[in-house]
CSV table of C-alpha atoms in Angstrom, one decimal:
chain,number,residue,atom,x,y,z
A,1,UNK,CA,-28.7,0.3,-21.9
A,2,UNK,CA,-31.0,-2.9,-20.9
A,3,UNK,CA,-31.3,-5.7,-23.3
A,4,UNK,CA,-30.5,-9.7,-23.4
A,5,UNK,CA,-27.4,-10.7,-24.6
A,6,UNK,CA,-26.7,-14.2,-26.6
A,7,UNK,CA,-23.5,-15.8,-26.8
A,8,UNK,CA,-21.8,-17.0,-28.9
A,9,UNK,CA,-23.0,-15.5,-32.2
A,10,UNK,CA,-21.7,-18.8,-33.6
A,11,UNK,CA,-20.9,-22.3,-32.4
A,12,UNK,CA,-19.5,-25.4,-34.1
A,13,UNK,CA,-20.0,-28.9,-32.4
A,14,UNK,CA,-18.9,-32.4,-33.5
A,15,UNK,CA,-21.4,-34.8,-33.0
A,16,UNK,CA,-21.6,-36.5,-29.7
A,17,UNK,CA,-20.8,-33.1,-28.2
A,18,UNK,CA,-22.9,-31.2,-25.7
A,19,UNK,CA,-22.4,-27.2,-25.9
A,20,UNK,CA,-23.9,-24.9,-23.9
A,21,UNK,CA,-25.4,-21.5,-25.1
A,22,UNK,CA,-25.8,-18.3,-22.9
A,23,UNK,CA,-28.4,-16.0,-22.4
A,24,UNK,CA,-28.4,-12.9,-19.9
A,25,UNK,CA,-30.7,-10.1,-19.9
A,26,UNK,CA,-30.5,-7.2,-17.5
A,27,UNK,CA,-34.0,-6.0,-18.2
A,28,UNK,CA,-35.0,-7.2,-14.5
A,29,UNK,CA,-37.6,-9.4,-16.3
A,30,UNK,CA,-39.2,-12.5,-15.0
A,31,UNK,CA,-39.5,-15.1,-17.6
A,32,UNK,CA,-37.1,-16.1,-20.0
A,33,UNK,CA,-37.8,-18.6,-22.9
A,34,UNK,CA,-35.7,-20.7,-25.7
A,35,UNK,CA,-37.0,-20.9,-29.2
A,36,UNK,CA,-35.4,-22.7,-32.0
A,37,UNK,CA,-36.0,-21.6,-35.5
A,38,UNK,CA,-35.1,-23.8,-38.5
A,39,UNK,CA,-35.5,-22.6,-42.3
A,40,UNK,CA,-39.7,-22.6,-42.9
A,41,UNK,CA,-40.4,-23.7,-39.9
A,42,UNK,CA,-41.1,-20.6,-37.8
A,43,UNK,CA,-40.2,-20.5,-34.0
A,44,UNK,CA,-40.7,-23.5,-31.9
A,45,UNK,CA,-40.5,-23.4,-28.1
A,46,UNK,CA,-37.7,-25.5,-26.3
A,47,UNK,CA,-38.1,-24.5,-22.8
A,48,UNK,CA,-39.4,-21.7,-20.5
A,49,UNK,CA,-39.2,-20.2,-17.2
A,50,UNK,CA,-41.4,-18.0,-15.4
A,51,UNK,CA,-39.6,-17.9,-12.2
A,52,UNK,CA,-36.0,-18.3,-10.6
A,53,UNK,CA,-35.5,-22.3,-9.8
A,54,UNK,CA,-38.4,-23.3,-12.1
A,55,UNK,CA,-38.9,-23.9,-15.7
A,56,UNK,CA,-41.0,-25.8,-18.1
A,57,UNK,CA,-40.7,-28.1,-21.2
A,58,UNK,CA,-42.0,-26.4,-24.3
A,59,UNK,CA,-43.0,-28.6,-27.4
A,60,UNK,CA,-39.8,-29.7,-28.6
A,61,UNK,CA,-37.7,-30.0,-25.1
A,62,UNK,CA,-36.3,-33.3,-25.8
A,63,UNK,CA,-32.4,-33.2,-26.3
A,64,UNK,CA,-32.3,-30.1,-24.4
A,65,UNK,CA,-32.0,-28.7,-20.7
A,66,UNK,CA,-31.8,-25.8,-19.0
A,67,UNK,CA,-31.5,-24.3,-15.6
A,68,UNK,CA,-32.5,-21.0,-13.9
A,69,UNK,CA,-30.4,-20.6,-10.9
A,70,UNK,CA,-30.2,-16.7,-11.1
A,71,UNK,CA,-33.1,-14.2,-12.7
A,72,UNK,CA,-30.7,-12.8,-15.2
A,73,UNK,CA,-29.5,-16.1,-16.7
A,74,UNK,CA,-31.1,-18.9,-18.6
A,75,UNK,CA,-28.5,-21.3,-20.2
A,76,UNK,CA,-29.3,-24.0,-22.6
A,77,UNK,CA,-27.7,-27.1,-23.1
A,78,UNK,CA,-27.8,-28.9,-26.4
A,79,UNK,CA,-27.1,-32.4,-25.5
A,80,UNK,CA,-25.7,-35.3,-27.9
A,81,UNK,CA,-29.3,-36.8,-27.6
A,82,UNK,CA,-30.5,-34.0,-29.8
A,83,UNK,CA,-30.5,-35.6,-33.0
A,84,UNK,CA,-30.7,-32.6,-35.3
A,85,UNK,CA,-29.3,-29.6,-33.3
A,86,UNK,CA,-27.8,-27.6,-36.3
A,87,UNK,CA,-30.4,-24.5,-36.2
A,88,UNK,CA,-30.5,-20.9,-34.7
A,89,UNK,CA,-31.6,-20.5,-31.2
A,90,UNK,CA,-33.4,-17.4,-30.0
A,91,UNK,CA,-33.5,-16.3,-26.0
A,92,UNK,CA,-36.2,-14.0,-25.1
A,93,UNK,CA,-37.5,-12.5,-21.7
A,94,UNK,CA,-40.5,-10.8,-20.5
A,95,UNK,CA,-41.8,-8.8,-17.5
A,96,UNK,CA,-44.4,-10.4,-15.0
A,97,UNK,CA,-47.7,-9.0,-15.7
A,98,UNK,CA,-51.5,-10.1,-16.5
A,99,UNK,CA,-51.6,-8.5,-19.9
A,100,UNK,CA,-49.9,-8.9,-23.2
A,101,UNK,CA,-46.8,-11.0,-22.9
A,102,UNK,CA,-44.0,-8.9,-24.8
A,103,UNK,CA,-41.1,-10.8,-25.5
A,104,UNK,CA,-37.8,-8.8,-25.9
A,105,UNK,CA,-35.7,-11.2,-27.9
A,106,UNK,CA,-31.7,-11.7,-28.1
A,107,UNK,CA,-29.8,-11.5,-31.2
A,108,UNK,CA,-29.5,-15.3,-31.5
A,109,UNK,CA,-26.9,-17.7,-31.7
A,110,UNK,CA,-26.4,-20.0,-34.9
A,111,UNK,CA,-25.2,-23.9,-34.0
A,112,UNK,CA,-23.7,-26.0,-36.8
A,113,UNK,CA,-22.8,-29.5,-36.2
A,114,UNK,CA,-20.0,-30.7,-38.2
B,1,UNK,CA,-53.9,-27.7,-29.8
B,2,UNK,CA,-52.7,-23.9,-30.8
B,3,UNK,CA,-51.7,-23.5,-34.5
B,4,UNK,CA,-50.9,-20.4,-36.5
B,5,UNK,CA,-50.8,-19.9,-40.1
B,6,UNK,CA,-49.3,-17.6,-42.7
B,7,UNK,CA,-48.6,-17.5,-46.2
B,8,UNK,CA,-44.9,-17.8,-46.8
B,9,UNK,CA,-44.2,-14.9,-49.3
B,10,UNK,CA,-45.7,-11.8,-50.3
B,11,UNK,CA,-44.5,-9.2,-53.3
B,12,UNK,CA,-45.6,-5.5,-53.3
B,13,UNK,CA,-44.3,-2.6,-55.1
B,14,UNK,CA,-42.8,0.5,-53.5
B,15,UNK,CA,-45.4,2.9,-52.2
B,16,UNK,CA,-48.4,0.3,-52.2
B,17,UNK,CA,-49.7,-1.1,-49.3
B,18,UNK,CA,-49.2,-4.6,-48.0
B,19,UNK,CA,-51.4,-6.8,-46.3
B,20,UNK,CA,-50.1,-9.8,-44.3
B,21,UNK,CA,-52.4,-12.3,-43.3
B,22,UNK,CA,-52.7,-14.8,-40.1
B,23,UNK,CA,-55.1,-17.4,-39.3
B,24,UNK,CA,-55.0,-19.1,-35.9
B,25,UNK,CA,-57.0,-21.9,-34.2
B,26,UNK,CA,-57.3,-21.5,-30.7
B,27,UNK,CA,-60.8,-19.0,-30.0
B,28,UNK,CA,-59.5,-18.4,-26.5
B,29,UNK,CA,-56.4,-16.2,-27.5
B,30,UNK,CA,-56.3,-13.1,-25.5
B,31,UNK,CA,-53.6,-11.5,-27.5
B,32,UNK,CA,-52.4,-11.2,-30.8
B,33,UNK,CA,-49.1,-9.9,-31.8
B,34,UNK,CA,-46.8,-8.9,-34.8
B,35,UNK,CA,-43.2,-9.4,-34.8
B,36,UNK,CA,-40.5,-8.9,-37.6
B,37,UNK,CA,-37.2,-10.3,-38.1
B,38,UNK,CA,-34.1,-9.0,-40.1
B,39,UNK,CA,-31.6,-11.5,-41.1
B,40,UNK,CA,-29.3,-13.1,-38.7
B,41,UNK,CA,-31.2,-11.0,-35.9
B,42,UNK,CA,-33.5,-11.7,-33.3
B,43,UNK,CA,-37.3,-10.9,-33.8
B,44,UNK,CA,-38.8,-7.3,-33.2
B,45,UNK,CA,-42.2,-6.6,-31.8
B,46,UNK,CA,-44.2,-4.4,-34.2
B,47,UNK,CA,-47.7,-4.4,-32.2
B,48,UNK,CA,-50.0,-6.3,-30.5
B,49,UNK,CA,-53.6,-6.4,-30.3
B,50,UNK,CA,-55.9,-7.6,-27.4
B,51,UNK,CA,-58.7,-9.9,-28.4
B,52,UNK,CA,-61.5,-7.9,-27.7
B,53,UNK,CA,-60.4,-5.4,-30.5
B,54,UNK,CA,-61.3,-5.2,-33.8
B,55,UNK,CA,-58.3,-2.7,-35.1
B,56,UNK,CA,-55.2,-1.1,-33.8
B,57,UNK,CA,-53.3,1.6,-35.8
B,58,UNK,CA,-49.9,2.7,-35.2
B,59,UNK,CA,-48.3,4.9,-37.8
B,60,UNK,CA,-47.9,2.9,-41.1
B,61,UNK,CA,-49.3,0.0,-39.2
B,62,UNK,CA,-52.6,-1.3,-39.2
B,63,UNK,CA,-53.7,-4.4,-37.7
B,64,UNK,CA,-57.4,-6.0,-37.9
B,65,UNK,CA,-58.8,-8.8,-36.1
B,66,UNK,CA,-61.5,-10.9,-37.2
B,67,UNK,CA,-62.4,-13.0,-33.8
B,68,UNK,CA,-65.2,-14.9,-35.7
B,69,UNK,CA,-62.9,-15.8,-38.5
B,70,UNK,CA,-60.2,-16.5,-36.4
B,71,UNK,CA,-58.0,-14.0,-38.8
B,72,UNK,CA,-55.5,-11.3,-38.4
B,73,UNK,CA,-53.8,-8.8,-40.6
B,74,UNK,CA,-51.1,-6.6,-40.6
B,75,UNK,CA,-51.1,-3.7,-43.3
B,76,UNK,CA,-48.3,-1.6,-43.7
B,77,UNK,CA,-49.0,1.7,-45.7
B,78,UNK,CA,-46.5,3.4,-48.2
B,79,UNK,CA,-44.4,0.1,-48.1
B,80,UNK,CA,-40.9,0.9,-48.6
B,81,UNK,CA,-37.9,-1.1,-49.8
B,82,UNK,CA,-36.5,-1.1,-46.0
B,83,UNK,CA,-39.7,-3.0,-45.2
B,84,UNK,CA,-38.5,-6.1,-46.9
B,85,UNK,CA,-37.9,-8.6,-44.2
B,86,UNK,CA,-39.8,-11.9,-42.5
B,87,UNK,CA,-42.9,-11.1,-40.3
B,88,UNK,CA,-44.5,-13.2,-37.7
B,89,UNK,CA,-47.7,-13.5,-36.4
B,90,UNK,CA,-48.1,-15.0,-32.8
B,91,UNK,CA,-50.8,-15.7,-30.1
B,92,UNK,CA,-51.0,-16.3,-26.4
B,93,UNK,CA,-54.2,-18.2,-25.1
B,94,UNK,CA,-53.6,-16.8,-21.4
B,95,UNK,CA,-52.5,-13.6,-20.0
B,96,UNK,CA,-49.1,-13.4,-18.4
B,97,UNK,CA,-46.1,-15.3,-18.8
B,98,UNK,CA,-47.8,-17.7,-21.2
B,99,UNK,CA,-45.4,-18.3,-24.0
B,100,UNK,CA,-46.3,-17.2,-27.6
B,101,UNK,CA,-47.1,-19.8,-30.5
B,102,UNK,CA,-45.5,-18.2,-33.6
B,103,UNK,CA,-46.2,-18.9,-37.3
B,104,UNK,CA,-43.9,-19.9,-39.9
B,105,UNK,CA,-43.5,-16.2,-41.0
B,106,UNK,CA,-44.2,-14.0,-44.0
B,107,UNK,CA,-41.3,-13.0,-46.3
B,108,UNK,CA,-42.2,-9.8,-47.7
B,109,UNK,CA,-40.3,-8.4,-50.7
B,110,UNK,CA,-40.9,-4.9,-51.8
B,111,UNK,CA,-39.9,-4.1,-55.3
B,112,UNK,CA,-38.2,-0.5,-56.3
């Protein structure tokens, strides 16, 4: 079955450490996205990529980095510069097209800073 | 800039209709979407509507769009306890792979 897989599901980090969240899709989708979700805050866009080897900053990119070396993969690194990284992180992908941008979401990764 | 607003909570009795409301600020929105999210999971698309449409119906779901007032609603007919979860409204202002802008979500509670 095609889908989008995020790992790990739960991650604990000490302050000052960088961590990388994995996002892999086998839907042959061109675009991939990272959103951050905090209680009562909805989803906020961190980074997105519409094509391999290219990505754009979202509304809250500071303290995060991404790469898009393969179409299937869009890992997110939460760096020590991110001051409040505890959150639920959602990865999504969508097909290239001119109509509605229907996002398929992964199950999310919950990061907790100890 | 783009902004999407939703009320945070809605409570209805089982068997009644639920109406979840959403307002958006960008008049150039092209598509508007409704997603739901179960606890601890990702979002799941329910339906979407193109901005030149007024209404879209899909089984128990009815979407109404008032473009003049920038108001979107999702009506769930015959609401069941299994419909209790969080519902998100979202918009895009251009076609293609433009990222969605989401509201903060409405938590629907269905009372048996």
